[in-house]
Amino acid sequence: MVIKDLEDYAKEYNIPIMLPDGIEFLVNYIKDNNIKNILEIGSAIGYSAIRMALVDSNIIIDTIERDQTRYNEAIKNIKAFDLDKQINIYNIDAFDYETNNQYDLIFIDAAKSQYIKFFEKFSNNLKPEGVIITDNLSFHGLVDNPELTHNRNTKQLVKKIKKYISYLENNTNYNTEFIKTGDGIAISKKKN
Ligand code: SAH
Ligand code: MG
């Protein structure tokens, strides 16, 4: 199995894995900042976890996925890449997941309507020099151009993402940088 197989599977079954530019940005960020301990919220089929783990054999990732089918697929993929020593995946809702582990990076890539709650719940698990990265803040360009959708649920989600963006901008404990790559990424660093 190769990375391209995961990308093809995601396309075929409509699994919202990171966009090519976004994942490229993320793995380079991990490389450049010597990140070793990662918590990921939203594993889907394990694509981003596998890409991150392949950066360095000393990287350890805990990743959470509530959907049983995607979790099963992720388990299969992690084994196929021989990464079970580096990636621990949990089939649970992130809000039911409790840990005292401290991470260099917390990557939020799950239900967009819950971003503030994920951020607040897991910020206790961030090392002092750590960083929280959030994906999908452009939401296919809808955040900048909400008139592109007339779907009520989609409009609601756009509102929630905007709310999260101002939450980050106004959070005095963190410095947040917004990067317009992939589907829009935020990098929030704890102020010390
Ligand atoms: N990070 C993956 C893509 C994740 S897609 C990648 O780039 O390869 C988002 C996933 O988050 C979905 O599979 C969804 O089932 C999961 N998810 C959403 N809300 C969740 C929650 N509260 N707890 C755990 N998983 C959640
Ligand atoms: Mg995403």
PDB file of C-alpha atoms and ligand atoms in Angstrom:
ATOM      1  CA  MET A   1       0.000   0.000   0.000  1.00  0.00           C
ATOM      2  CA  VAL A   2       1.199   3.529  -0.820  1.00  0.00           C
ATOM      3  CA  ILE A   3      -0.017   7.011   0.145  1.00  0.00           C
ATOM      4  CA  LYS A   4      -1.715   7.433  -3.224  1.00  0.00           C
ATOM      5  CA  ASP A   5      -3.977   4.450  -2.419  1.00  0.00           C
ATOM      6  CA  LEU A   6      -5.286   6.292   0.664  1.00  0.00           C
ATOM      7  CA  GLU A   7      -5.896   9.446  -1.372  1.00  0.00           C
ATOM      8  CA  ASP A   8      -7.763   7.429  -4.020  1.00  0.00           C
ATOM      9  CA  TYR A   9      -9.878   5.687  -1.381  1.00  0.00           C
ATOM     10  CA  ALA A  10     -10.742   9.018   0.249  1.00  0.00           C
ATOM     11  CA  LYS A  11     -11.820  10.422  -3.097  1.00  0.00           C
ATOM     12  CA  GLU A  12     -13.933   7.399  -3.961  1.00  0.00           C
ATOM     13  CA  TYR A  13     -15.728   7.298  -0.596  1.00  0.00           C
ATOM     14  CA  ASN A  14     -15.887  11.053   0.026  1.00  0.00           C
ATOM     15  CA  ILE A  15     -13.684  11.053   3.109  1.00  0.00           C
ATOM     16  CA  PRO A  16     -12.612  14.647   3.818  1.00  0.00           C
ATOM     17  CA  ILE A  17      -8.863  14.111   4.267  1.00  0.00           C
ATOM     18  CA  MET A  18      -6.527  17.105   4.246  1.00  0.00           C
ATOM     19  CA  LEU A  19      -5.980  18.805   0.920  1.00  0.00           C
ATOM     20  CA  PRO A  20      -2.543  18.307  -0.729  1.00  0.00           C
ATOM     21  CA  ASP A  21      -1.202  21.803   0.122  1.00  0.00           C
ATOM     22  CA  GLY A  22      -2.534  21.583   3.671  1.00  0.00           C
ATOM     23  CA  ILE A  23      -0.933  18.232   4.487  1.00  0.00           C
ATOM     24  CA  GLU A  24       2.330  19.375   2.849  1.00  0.00           C
ATOM     25  CA  PHE A  25       2.295  22.434   5.082  1.00  0.00           C
ATOM     26  CA  LEU A  26       1.538  20.336   8.171  1.00  0.00           C
ATOM     27  CA  VAL A  27       4.302  17.752   7.654  1.00  0.00           C
ATOM     28  CA  ASN A  28       6.832  20.510   6.971  1.00  0.00           C
ATOM     29  CA  TYR A  29       5.731  22.325  10.106  1.00  0.00           C
ATOM     30  CA  ILE A  30       6.263  19.122  12.122  1.00  0.00           C
ATOM     31  CA  LYS A  31       9.701  18.654  10.569  1.00  0.00           C
ATOM     32  CA  ASP A  32      10.827  22.260  11.030  1.00  0.00           C
ATOM     33  CA  ASN A  33       9.634  22.488  14.627  1.00  0.00           C
ATOM     34  CA  ASN A  34      10.907  19.105  15.734  1.00  0.00           C
ATOM     35  CA  ILE A  35       7.461  18.014  16.912  1.00  0.00           C
ATOM     36  CA  LYS A  36       7.366  14.561  18.501  1.00  0.00           C
ATOM     37  CA  ASN A  37       4.114  14.104  20.450  1.00  0.00           C
ATOM     38  CA  ILE A  38       0.876  14.676  18.619  1.00  0.00           C
ATOM     39  CA  LEU A  39      -2.803  14.444  19.525  1.00  0.00           C
ATOM     40  CA  GLU A  40      -5.154  14.390  16.551  1.00  0.00           C
ATOM     41  CA  ILE A  41      -8.918  14.899  16.851  1.00  0.00           C
ATOM     42  CA  GLY A  42     -10.511  13.248  13.807  1.00  0.00           C
ATOM     43  CA  SER A  43      -8.500  10.412  12.266  1.00  0.00           C
ATOM     44  CA  ALA A  44     -10.929   9.410   9.495  1.00  0.00           C
ATOM     45  CA  ILE A  45      -9.053   6.640   7.637  1.00  0.00           C
ATOM     46  CA  GLY A  46      -5.698   7.497   9.193  1.00  0.00           C
ATOM     47  CA  TYR A  47      -4.347   9.471   6.252  1.00  0.00           C
ATOM     48  CA  SER A  48      -3.039  12.565   8.076  1.00  0.00           C
ATOM     49  CA  ALA A  49      -1.802  10.489  11.044  1.00  0.00           C
ATOM     50  CA  ILE A  50       0.161   8.258   8.672  1.00  0.00           C
ATOM     51  CA  ARG A  51       1.603  11.260   6.810  1.00  0.00           C
ATOM     52  CA  MET A  52       2.661  12.862  10.111  1.00  0.00           C
ATOM     53  CA  ALA A  53       4.128   9.630  11.522  1.00  0.00           C
ATOM     54  CA  LEU A  54       6.230   9.132   8.392  1.00  0.00           C
ATOM     55  CA  VAL A  55       8.059  12.417   9.056  1.00  0.00           C
ATOM     56  CA  ASP A  56      10.207  10.772  11.751  1.00  0.00           C
ATOM     57  CA  SER A  57      10.255   7.376  13.452  1.00  0.00           C
ATOM     58  CA  ASN A  58      10.367   9.078  16.874  1.00  0.00           C
ATOM     59  CA  ILE A  59       7.016  10.760  16.388  1.00  0.00           C
ATOM     60  CA  ILE A  60       4.181   9.347  18.517  1.00  0.00           C
ATOM     61  CA  ILE A  61       0.574  10.114  17.648  1.00  0.00           C
ATOM     62  CA  ASP A  62      -2.645   9.586  19.604  1.00  0.00           C
ATOM     63  CA  THR A  63      -5.594   9.978  17.276  1.00  0.00           C
ATOM     64  CA  ILE A  64      -9.340   9.845  17.946  1.00  0.00           C
ATOM     65  CA  GLU A  65     -12.122   8.757  15.591  1.00  0.00           C
ATOM     66  CA  ARG A  66     -15.741   8.223  16.628  1.00  0.00           C
ATOM     67  CA  ASP A  67     -16.958   6.592  13.405  1.00  0.00           C
ATOM     68  CA  GLN A  68     -16.617   2.808  13.558  1.00  0.00           C
ATOM     69  CA  THR A  69     -16.220   2.218   9.809  1.00  0.00           C
ATOM     70  CA  ARG A  70     -13.543   4.871   9.391  1.00  0.00           C
ATOM     71  CA  TYR A  71     -11.779   3.643  12.510  1.00  0.00           C
ATOM     72  CA  ASN A  72     -11.661   0.089  11.100  1.00  0.00           C
ATOM     73  CA  GLU A  73     -10.279   1.403   7.840  1.00  0.00           C
ATOM     74  CA  ALA A  74      -7.673   3.460   9.720  1.00  0.00           C
ATOM     75  CA  ILE A  75      -6.545   0.436  11.752  1.00  0.00           C
ATOM     76  CA  LYS A  76      -6.038  -1.485   8.511  1.00  0.00           C
ATOM     77  CA  ASN A  77      -4.084   1.360   6.931  1.00  0.00           C
ATOM     78  CA  ILE A  78      -1.880   1.992   9.968  1.00  0.00           C
ATOM     79  CA  LYS A  79      -0.956  -1.725  10.006  1.00  0.00           C
ATOM     80  CA  ALA A  80      -0.283  -1.731   6.271  1.00  0.00           C
ATOM     81  CA  PHE A  81       2.213   1.093   6.776  1.00  0.00           C
ATOM     82  CA  ASP A  82       3.688  -0.730   9.767  1.00  0.00           C
ATOM     83  CA  LEU A  83       3.047   2.276  11.982  1.00  0.00           C
ATOM     84  CA  ASP A  84       1.192   0.635  14.888  1.00  0.00           C
ATOM     85  CA  LYS A  85       4.147   1.420  17.174  1.00  0.00           C
ATOM     86  CA  GLN A  86       3.872   5.123  16.379  1.00  0.00           C
ATOM     87  CA  ILE A  87       0.116   5.635  16.031  1.00  0.00           C
ATOM     88  CA  ASN A  88      -2.424   4.865  18.776  1.00  0.00           C
ATOM     89  CA  ILE A  89      -5.962   5.204  17.501  1.00  0.00           C
ATOM     90  CA  TYR A  90      -9.036   5.356  19.742  1.00  0.00           C
ATOM     91  CA  ASN A  91     -12.572   4.602  18.587  1.00  0.00           C
ATOM     92  CA  ILE A  92     -14.358   7.075  20.839  1.00  0.00           C
ATOM     93  CA  ASP A  93     -16.007  10.474  20.766  1.00  0.00           C
ATOM     94  CA  ALA A  94     -13.302  13.029  21.518  1.00  0.00           C
ATOM     95  CA  PHE A  95     -15.471  14.513  24.272  1.00  0.00           C
ATOM     96  CA  ASP A  96     -15.375  11.166  26.087  1.00  0.00           C
ATOM     97  CA  TYR A  97     -11.627  10.829  25.732  1.00  0.00           C
ATOM     98  CA  GLU A  98      -9.657  11.697  28.862  1.00  0.00           C
ATOM     99  CA  THR A  99      -5.889  11.896  29.021  1.00  0.00           C
ATOM    100  CA  ASN A 100      -3.173  13.536  31.101  1.00  0.00           C
ATOM    101  CA  ASN A 101      -0.642  13.312  28.280  1.00  0.00           C
ATOM    102  CA  GLN A 102       1.082  16.497  27.210  1.00  0.00           C
ATOM    103  CA  TYR A 103       1.572  17.156  23.529  1.00  0.00           C
ATOM    104  CA  ASP A 104       3.795  19.314  21.322  1.00  0.00           C
ATOM    105  CA  LEU A 105       0.975  19.525  18.798  1.00  0.00           C
ATOM    106  CA  ILE A 106      -2.779  19.157  19.026  1.00  0.00           C
ATOM    107  CA  PHE A 107      -4.348  18.891  15.590  1.00  0.00           C
ATOM    108  CA  ILE A 108      -8.068  19.644  15.447  1.00  0.00           C
ATOM    109  CA  ASP A 109      -9.669  18.193  12.318  1.00  0.00           C
ATOM    110  CA  ALA A 110     -13.124  16.952  13.398  1.00  0.00           C
ATOM    111  CA  ALA A 111     -16.698  18.335  13.596  1.00  0.00           C
ATOM    112  CA  LYS A 112     -16.380  22.015  12.631  1.00  0.00           C
ATOM    113  CA  SER A 113     -19.336  23.027  14.791  1.00  0.00           C
ATOM    114  CA  GLN A 114     -17.429  21.948  17.905  1.00  0.00           C
ATOM    115  CA  TYR A 115     -14.061  23.613  17.339  1.00  0.00           C
ATOM    116  CA  ILE A 116     -14.225  25.925  20.359  1.00  0.00           C
ATOM    117  CA  LYS A 117     -15.154  23.000  22.604  1.00  0.00           C
ATOM    118  CA  PHE A 118     -12.320  20.832  21.277  1.00  0.00           C
ATOM    119  CA  PHE A 119      -9.888  23.711  21.757  1.00  0.00           C
ATOM    120  CA  GLU A 120     -10.995  24.298  25.342  1.00  0.00           C
ATOM    121  CA  LYS A 121     -11.108  20.643  26.304  1.00  0.00           C
ATOM    122  CA  PHE A 122      -7.668  19.752  24.998  1.00  0.00           C
ATOM    123  CA  SER A 123      -5.723  22.954  25.660  1.00  0.00           C
ATOM    124  CA  ASN A 124      -4.943  21.437  29.104  1.00  0.00           C
ATOM    125  CA  ASN A 125      -2.991  18.761  27.267  1.00  0.00           C
ATOM    126  CA  LEU A 126      -0.700  21.179  25.480  1.00  0.00           C
ATOM    127  CA  LYS A 127       2.925  21.565  26.545  1.00  0.00           C
ATOM    128  CA  PRO A 128       3.965  25.133  27.434  1.00  0.00           C
ATOM    129  CA  GLU A 129       5.774  25.483  24.102  1.00  0.00           C
ATOM    130  CA  GLY A 130       3.058  23.612  22.270  1.00  0.00           C
ATOM    131  CA  VAL A 131       0.865  24.517  19.348  1.00  0.00           C
ATOM    132  CA  ILE A 132      -2.748  23.856  18.379  1.00  0.00           C
ATOM    133  CA  ILE A 133      -3.345  23.556  14.646  1.00  0.00           C
ATOM    134  CA  THR A 134      -6.876  23.652  13.244  1.00  0.00           C
ATOM    135  CA  ASP A 135      -7.931  22.621   9.729  1.00  0.00           C
ATOM    136  CA  ASN A 136     -10.797  23.695   7.446  1.00  0.00           C
ATOM    137  CA  LEU A 137     -11.128  27.340   8.435  1.00  0.00           C
ATOM    138  CA  SER A 138     -11.847  28.331   4.827  1.00  0.00           C
ATOM    139  CA  PHE A 139     -14.490  25.631   4.432  1.00  0.00           C
ATOM    140  CA  HIS A 140     -14.133  25.460   0.645  1.00  0.00           C
ATOM    141  CA  GLY A 141     -13.941  29.254   0.437  1.00  0.00           C
ATOM    142  CA  LEU A 142     -17.367  29.673   2.068  1.00  0.00           C
ATOM    143  CA  VAL A 143     -15.999  31.535   5.073  1.00  0.00           C
ATOM    144  CA  ASP A 144     -14.836  34.369   2.785  1.00  0.00           C
ATOM    145  CA  ASN A 145     -17.804  34.005   0.411  1.00  0.00           C
ATOM    146  CA  PRO A 146     -20.813  32.789   2.396  1.00  0.00           C
ATOM    147  CA  GLU A 147     -23.165  33.847  -0.424  1.00  0.00           C
ATOM    148  CA  LEU A 148     -21.904  30.838  -2.399  1.00  0.00           C
ATOM    149  CA  THR A 149     -24.229  28.552  -0.433  1.00  0.00           C
ATOM    150  CA  HIS A 150     -27.964  28.642   0.185  1.00  0.00           C
ATOM    151  CA  ASN A 151     -27.978  25.477   2.246  1.00  0.00           C
ATOM    152  CA  ARG A 152     -29.180  26.221   5.771  1.00  0.00           C
ATOM    153  CA  ASN A 153     -26.910  23.721   7.532  1.00  0.00           C
ATOM    154  CA  THR A 154     -23.897  24.867   5.565  1.00  0.00           C
ATOM    155  CA  LYS A 155     -24.669  28.507   6.461  1.00  0.00           C
ATOM    156  CA  GLN A 156     -24.852  27.509  10.125  1.00  0.00           C
ATOM    157  CA  LEU A 157     -21.466  25.824   9.897  1.00  0.00           C
ATOM    158  CA  VAL A 158     -19.927  28.873   8.228  1.00  0.00           C
ATOM    159  CA  LYS A 159     -21.213  30.954  11.151  1.00  0.00           C
ATOM    160  CA  LYS A 160     -19.670  28.518  13.640  1.00  0.00           C
ATOM    161  CA  ILE A 161     -16.310  28.636  11.881  1.00  0.00           C
ATOM    162  CA  LYS A 162     -16.383  32.450  11.877  1.00  0.00           C
ATOM    163  CA  LYS A 163     -17.137  32.331  15.574  1.00  0.00           C
ATOM    164  CA  TYR A 164     -14.149  30.053  16.115  1.00  0.00           C
ATOM    165  CA  ILE A 165     -11.913  32.387  14.106  1.00  0.00           C
ATOM    166  CA  SER A 166     -12.861  35.356  16.307  1.00  0.00           C
ATOM    167  CA  TYR A 167     -12.491  33.164  19.386  1.00  0.00           C
ATOM    168  CA  LEU A 168      -8.886  32.507  18.327  1.00  0.00           C
ATOM    169  CA  GLU A 169      -8.265  36.147  17.429  1.00  0.00           C
ATOM    170  CA  ASN A 170      -9.522  37.261  20.832  1.00  0.00           C
ATOM    171  CA  ASN A 171      -7.872  34.516  22.873  1.00  0.00           C
ATOM    172  CA  THR A 172      -5.209  36.396  24.831  1.00  0.00           C
ATOM    173  CA  ASN A 173      -3.491  33.174  25.956  1.00  0.00           C
ATOM    174  CA  TYR A 174      -2.549  32.298  22.393  1.00  0.00           C
ATOM    175  CA  ASN A 175      -1.020  33.906  19.332  1.00  0.00           C
ATOM    176  CA  THR A 176      -2.819  32.656  16.246  1.00  0.00           C
ATOM    177  CA  GLU A 177      -1.594  32.842  12.691  1.00  0.00           C
ATOM    178  CA  PHE A 178      -4.005  32.039   9.868  1.00  0.00           C
ATOM    179  CA  ILE A 179      -2.496  30.333   6.831  1.00  0.00           C
ATOM    180  CA  LYS A 180      -4.380  30.289   3.547  1.00  0.00           C
ATOM    181  CA  THR A 181      -3.187  26.911   2.402  1.00  0.00           C
ATOM    182  CA  GLY A 182      -5.192  23.753   1.833  1.00  0.00           C
ATOM    183  CA  ASP A 183      -8.662  24.392   3.263  1.00  0.00           C
ATOM    184  CA  GLY A 184      -7.360  27.078   5.637  1.00  0.00           C
ATOM    185  CA  ILE A 185      -5.229  26.385   8.692  1.00  0.00           C
ATOM    186  CA  ALA A 186      -4.761  28.157  12.030  1.00  0.00           C
ATOM    187  CA  ILE A 187      -1.624  27.864  14.124  1.00  0.00           C
ATOM    188  CA  SER A 188      -2.192  28.842  17.740  1.00  0.00           C
ATOM    189  CA  LYS A 189       0.839  29.107  19.992  1.00  0.00           C
ATOM    190  CA  LYS A 190       0.597  29.415  23.728  1.00  0.00           C
ATOM    191  CA  LYS A 191       1.974  32.689  25.057  1.00  0.00           C
ATOM    192  CA  ASN A 192       4.369  32.124  27.917  1.00  0.00           C
TER     193      ASN A 192
HETATM  194  N1  SAH B   1      -7.582  14.143   9.805  1.00  0.00           N
HETATM  195  C1  SAH B   1      -8.112  13.319   8.721  1.00  0.00           C
HETATM  196  C2  SAH B   1      -9.488  13.777   8.285  1.00  0.00           C
HETATM  197  C3  SAH B   1     -10.498  13.825   9.391  1.00  0.00           C
HETATM  198  S1  SAH B   1     -12.147  14.075   8.770  1.00  0.00           S
HETATM  199  C4  SAH B   1      -7.172  13.419   7.540  1.00  0.00           C
HETATM  200  O1  SAH B   1      -6.842  14.541   7.115  1.00  0.00           O
HETATM  201  O2  SAH B   1      -6.757  12.368   7.035  1.00  0.00           O
HETATM  202  C5  SAH B   1     -12.974  14.386  10.277  1.00  0.00           C
HETATM  203  C6  SAH B   1     -13.242  13.139  11.111  1.00  0.00           C
HETATM  204  O3  SAH B   1     -13.565  13.550  12.426  1.00  0.00           O
HETATM  205  C7  SAH B   1     -14.434  12.322  10.625  1.00  0.00           C
HETATM  206  O4  SAH B   1     -14.008  11.033  10.269  1.00  0.00           O
HETATM  207  C8  SAH B   1     -15.393  12.295  11.817  1.00  0.00           C
HETATM  208  O5  SAH B   1     -16.025  11.047  12.010  1.00  0.00           O
HETATM  209  C9  SAH B   1     -14.466  12.619  12.978  1.00  0.00           C
HETATM  210  N2  SAH B   1     -15.117  13.276  14.108  1.00  0.00           N
HETATM  211  C10 SAH B   1     -15.977  14.331  14.071  1.00  0.00           C
HETATM  212  N3  SAH B   1     -16.329  14.685  15.308  1.00  0.00           N
HETATM  213  C11 SAH B   1     -15.695  13.847  16.170  1.00  0.00           C
HETATM  214  C12 SAH B   1     -15.669  13.704  17.587  1.00  0.00           C
HETATM  215  N4  SAH B   1     -16.398  14.492  18.384  1.00  0.00           N
HETATM  216  N5  SAH B   1     -14.896  12.741  18.121  1.00  0.00           N
HETATM  217  C13 SAH B   1     -14.158  11.922  17.329  1.00  0.00           C
HETATM  218  N6  SAH B   1     -14.145  12.005  15.983  1.00  0.00           N
HETATM  219  C14 SAH B   1     -14.906  12.952  15.407  1.00  0.00           C
HETATM  220 MG    MG B   2      -9.724  18.687   7.511  1.00  0.00          MG
END
